[in-house]
Short mmCIF file of C-alpha atoms in Angstrom, two decimals:
data_model
loop_
_atom_site.label_atom_id
_atom_site.label_comp_id
_atom_site.label_asym_id
_atom_site.label_seq_id
_atom_site.Cartn_x
_atom_site.Cartn_y
_atom_site.Cartn_z
CA UNK A 82 -17.84 -0.73 -52.13
CA UNK A 83 -14.86 -2.60 -50.94
CA UNK A 84 -13.45 -1.62 -47.61
CA UNK A 85 -10.16 0.06 -47.72
CA UNK A 86 -8.34 -2.47 -45.47
CA UNK A 87 -9.57 -5.36 -47.62
CA UNK A 88 -7.96 -3.77 -50.64
CA UNK A 89 -4.64 -3.05 -48.81
CA UNK A 90 -4.78 -6.88 -47.86
CA UNK A 91 -5.64 -7.91 -51.46
CA UNK A 92 -9.09 -9.24 -50.46
CA UNK A 93 -12.77 -8.32 -50.92
CA UNK A 94 -15.01 -7.57 -47.98
CA UNK A 95 -16.62 -10.58 -46.54
CA UNK A 96 -20.41 -11.16 -47.20
CA UNK A 97 -22.82 -11.55 -44.25
CA UNK A 98 -22.64 -15.37 -44.73
CA UNK A 99 -18.87 -15.60 -44.46
CA UNK A 100 -17.31 -17.34 -41.46
CA UNK A 101 -17.77 -15.53 -38.25
CA UNK A 102 -15.65 -15.58 -35.08
CA UNK A 103 -17.27 -16.26 -31.71
CA UNK A 104 -14.38 -17.00 -29.38
CA UNK A 105 -13.58 -13.65 -28.21
CA UNK A 106 -15.91 -10.55 -27.48
CA UNK A 107 -15.73 -8.00 -30.32
CA UNK A 108 -13.52 -5.07 -29.59
CA UNK A 109 -15.06 -1.59 -29.10
CA UNK A 110 -14.46 1.16 -31.55
CA UNK A 111 -14.82 4.77 -30.47
CA UNK A 112 -14.29 6.68 -33.85
CA UNK A 113 -12.67 9.52 -32.00
CA UNK A 114 -10.15 10.29 -34.70
CA UNK A 115 -12.46 10.33 -37.64
CA UNK A 116 -11.31 13.13 -40.06
CA UNK A 117 -13.52 15.87 -41.33
CA UNK A 118 -14.93 14.96 -44.70
CA UNK A 119 -15.21 17.45 -47.57
CA UNK A 120 -18.04 19.97 -47.46
CA UNK A 121 -19.66 18.52 -50.58
CA UNK A 122 -19.69 15.04 -49.11
CA UNK A 123 -22.81 13.20 -48.14
CA UNK A 124 -22.58 11.96 -44.45
CA UNK A 125 -24.89 9.09 -45.23
CA UNK A 126 -22.50 7.86 -48.10
CA UNK A 127 -19.17 8.51 -46.51
CA UNK A 128 -17.95 6.42 -43.77
CA UNK A 129 -15.12 6.37 -41.11
CA UNK A 130 -13.00 3.23 -40.82
CA UNK A 131 -11.37 2.49 -37.66
CA UNK A 132 -8.55 -0.24 -37.42
CA UNK A 133 -6.69 -1.83 -34.51
CA UNK A 134 -3.77 -4.11 -35.17
CA UNK A 135 -1.23 -6.25 -33.32
CA UNK A 136 1.81 -8.20 -34.57
CA UNK A 137 5.46 -8.28 -34.96
CA UNK A 138 8.05 -6.46 -36.78
CA UNK A 139 11.58 -7.63 -37.85
CA UNK A 140 14.12 -5.07 -39.19
CA UNK A 141 17.29 -6.33 -40.59
CA UNK A 142 18.90 -8.12 -37.68
CA UNK A 143 16.52 -7.03 -34.81
CA UNK A 144 13.33 -8.58 -33.90
CA UNK A 145 10.68 -9.85 -33.71
CA UNK A 146 9.51 -6.68 -32.09
CA UNK A 147 5.89 -6.46 -30.87
CA UNK A 148 3.79 -3.93 -32.77
CA UNK A 149 0.42 -2.53 -31.35
CA UNK A 150 -1.47 -0.09 -33.28
CA UNK A 151 -4.30 1.42 -30.97
CA UNK A 152 -6.22 3.25 -33.69
CA UNK A 153 -5.89 4.17 -37.34
CA UNK A 154 -8.69 6.04 -39.03
CA UNK A 155 -9.57 7.22 -42.36
CA UNK A 156 -12.75 8.33 -44.28
CA UNK A 157 -13.81 7.19 -47.71
CA UNK A 158 -16.89 7.82 -49.98
CA UNK A 159 -17.98 8.90 -53.49
CA UNK A 160 -16.86 11.97 -55.19
CA UNK A 161 -19.22 14.21 -57.16
CA UNK A 162 -17.77 12.63 -60.35
CA UNK A 163 -18.55 9.17 -59.16
CA UNK A 164 -14.97 8.16 -58.31
CA UNK A 165 -14.05 7.14 -54.76
CA UNK A 166 -12.38 9.69 -52.39
CA UNK A 167 -10.40 9.27 -49.11
CA UNK A 168 -9.26 11.29 -46.30
CA UNK A 169 -6.54 10.10 -43.78
CA UNK A 170 -7.32 10.54 -40.15
CA UNK A 171 -4.74 9.69 -37.43
CA UNK A 172 -2.58 6.72 -36.38
CA UNK A 173 -2.02 6.03 -32.80
CA UNK A 174 0.40 3.19 -31.55
CA UNK A 175 2.04 1.97 -28.46
CA UNK A 176 5.89 1.98 -27.91
CA UNK A 177 7.14 -1.49 -27.44
CA UNK A 178 10.55 -2.78 -26.12
CA UNK A 179 13.11 -3.88 -28.79
CA UNK A 180 14.18 -7.41 -27.34
CA UNK A 181 17.67 -7.38 -25.82
CA UNK A 182 18.01 -3.62 -25.83
CA UNK A 183 16.96 -0.57 -23.89
CA UNK A 184 15.20 0.87 -26.85
CA UNK A 185 11.62 1.33 -27.51
CA UNK A 186 9.98 1.37 -31.02
CA UNK A 187 6.64 3.01 -31.99
CA UNK A 188 5.02 3.14 -35.46
CA UNK A 189 4.01 6.49 -36.70
CA UNK A 190 2.26 7.86 -39.82
CA UNK A 191 5.01 9.20 -42.24
CA UNK A 192 2.62 10.94 -44.81
CA UNK A 193 -0.37 10.24 -46.82
CA UNK A 194 -1.57 6.55 -47.32
CA UNK A 195 -3.57 5.12 -49.99
CA UNK A 196 -6.44 2.86 -48.67
CA UNK A 197 -8.42 2.53 -51.95
CA UNK A 198 -6.23 1.74 -54.80
CA UNK A 199 -5.42 -1.94 -55.42
CA UNK A 200 -1.90 -2.38 -54.12
CA UNK A 201 -2.37 0.58 -51.85
CA UNK A 202 0.21 1.58 -49.24
CA UNK A 203 0.43 2.72 -45.56
CA UNK A 204 3.47 4.95 -45.27
CA UNK A 205 5.25 4.46 -41.94
CA UNK A 206 8.16 5.56 -39.88
CA UNK A 207 9.36 3.79 -36.61
CA UNK A 208 10.31 6.23 -33.83
CA UNK A 209 13.01 4.92 -31.40
CA UNK A 210 13.42 6.19 -27.86
CA UNK A 211 16.03 5.19 -25.32
CA UNK A 212 19.05 6.38 -23.53
CA UNK A 213 20.98 9.02 -25.50
CA UNK A 214 18.65 8.94 -28.50
CA UNK A 215 16.82 12.25 -27.95
CA UNK A 216 13.31 12.96 -29.33
CA UNK A 217 13.87 12.75 -33.13
CA UNK A 218 15.35 9.30 -33.79
CA UNK A 219 13.57 7.39 -36.39
CA UNK A 220 13.77 4.64 -39.05
CA UNK A 221 12.03 6.20 -42.07
CA UNK A 222 10.92 9.79 -42.30
CA UNK A 223 8.21 11.93 -44.07
CA UNK A 224 10.79 12.43 -46.82
CA UNK A 225 11.76 8.79 -46.93
CA UNK A 226 8.70 6.75 -45.61
CA UNK A 227 8.66 3.00 -45.19
CA UNK A 228 5.81 1.69 -47.58
CA UNK A 229 3.69 -1.18 -46.07
CA UNK A 230 1.71 -3.34 -48.47
CA UNK A 231 0.12 -6.24 -46.54
CA UNK A 232 -0.76 -9.43 -48.31
CA UNK A 233 -3.67 -11.28 -46.88
CA UNK A 234 -3.03 -14.75 -45.49
CA UNK A 235 -5.33 -17.27 -47.17
CA UNK A 236 -8.32 -18.22 -45.22
CA UNK A 237 -7.62 -15.66 -42.39
CA UNK A 238 -10.42 -13.23 -42.98
CA UNK A 239 -13.31 -13.62 -40.71
CA UNK A 240 -16.48 -11.82 -39.67
CA UNK A 241 -16.39 -10.94 -36.00
CA UNK A 242 -19.68 -9.17 -35.92
CA UNK A 243 -22.46 -8.25 -38.35
CA UNK A 244 -23.96 -5.36 -36.25
CA UNK A 245 -21.77 -3.49 -35.73
CA UNK A 246 -19.75 -4.58 -38.66
CA UNK A 247 -16.40 -5.87 -37.44
CA UNK A 248 -13.98 -7.90 -39.56
CA UNK A 249 -10.45 -9.38 -38.78
CA UNK A 250 -7.79 -10.64 -41.12
CA UNK A 251 -4.05 -11.34 -41.13
CA UNK A 252 -1.43 -9.93 -43.45
CA UNK A 253 2.30 -9.94 -43.97
CA UNK A 254 4.78 -7.71 -45.82
CA UNK A 255 8.28 -8.71 -46.50
CA UNK A 256 8.86 -6.40 -49.49
CA UNK A 257 9.58 -3.02 -47.77
CA UNK A 258 13.08 -1.64 -47.18
CA UNK A 259 14.17 0.21 -44.24
CA UNK A 260 16.64 3.06 -44.61
CA UNK A 261 19.41 4.12 -42.22
CA UNK A 262 18.41 5.89 -38.98
CA UNK A 263 18.09 9.59 -38.82
CA UNK A 264 17.99 12.10 -35.97
CA UNK A 265 19.62 9.83 -33.46
CA UNK A 266 22.67 12.09 -32.83
CA UNK A 267 25.86 10.36 -31.81
CA UNK A 268 24.06 7.00 -31.51
CA UNK A 269 23.18 6.87 -35.18
CA UNK A 270 25.84 4.49 -36.29
CA UNK A 271 25.16 2.30 -33.20
CA UNK A 272 21.53 2.12 -34.06
CA UNK A 273 22.40 1.24 -37.74
CA UNK A 274 24.65 -1.65 -36.57
CA UNK A 275 22.03 -2.92 -34.08
CA UNK A 276 19.43 -3.15 -36.72
CA UNK A 277 21.49 -3.83 -39.65
CA UNK A 278 20.59 -0.68 -41.65
CA UNK A 279 20.01 0.09 -44.27
CA UNK A 280 18.07 -3.17 -44.79
CA UNK A 281 16.91 -4.04 -48.14
CA UNK A 282 13.61 -5.48 -49.21
CA UNK A 283 13.40 -9.08 -48.10
CA UNK A 284 15.46 -8.57 -44.91
CA UNK A 285 12.39 -7.13 -43.12
CA UNK A 286 9.06 -8.62 -42.10
CA UNK A 287 5.86 -7.07 -40.68
CA UNK A 288 3.04 -9.53 -39.66
CA UNK A 289 -0.32 -8.04 -38.43
CA UNK A 290 -3.71 -9.24 -37.28
CA UNK A 291 -5.99 -6.28 -38.27
CA UNK A 292 -9.46 -5.73 -36.82
CA UNK A 293 -11.58 -3.00 -38.17
CA UNK A 294 -14.99 -1.54 -38.21
CA UNK A 295 -16.70 1.26 -39.95
CA UNK A 296 -19.60 3.54 -39.70
CA UNK A 297 -21.35 6.31 -41.94
CA UNK A 298 -20.76 9.81 -40.75
CA UNK A 299 -24.44 10.37 -40.09
CA UNK A 300 -24.30 7.59 -37.57
CA UNK A 301 -21.12 8.34 -35.72
CA UNK A 302 -21.44 8.67 -32.00
CA UNK A 303 -21.42 12.11 -30.47
#
């Protein structure tokens, strides 16, 4: 089975003989946010994937902004009819400073994401916090998510560890559009001017280094 993130990054999973990285110690994955799997699912055949990612985001005229995803989980495995199933877990990310401003930006899940279909998508919104913005200021929303489709950088996929299985790759997306800000109150127009919103496809860029691991449900810790 191809790993979900490899499909999102337009790459197949690496064989055990592929290039392996030794420079840095492998990260630790805790699998705390693995979602429950369907009652009919076999825990030995369904697995949880946990991803961490760092990179930069440019939105219209603002950026690059640091992006740091602490954990993004989902489950995948065979359905009774032989097709592949998936269940999204949770996305946790850090808030990072928007350069030259008093604003902070944090990626959030904006609805179901597709980790298995070729050309699959991660639906995001970016929450903004700062003076006068309140608690509901976002770029993108559940009703108008920002679809991210990362493309693998040639030669970037490496195997960090064979046991536990840990892989790393780099991907970029410049195809997504970013809608006008919502929920920012009186500051909405100021936010739109600062970021150049709405920003069409080609005016934005997300570049990420993604590291991920996976474990079948019958072997998850705890």
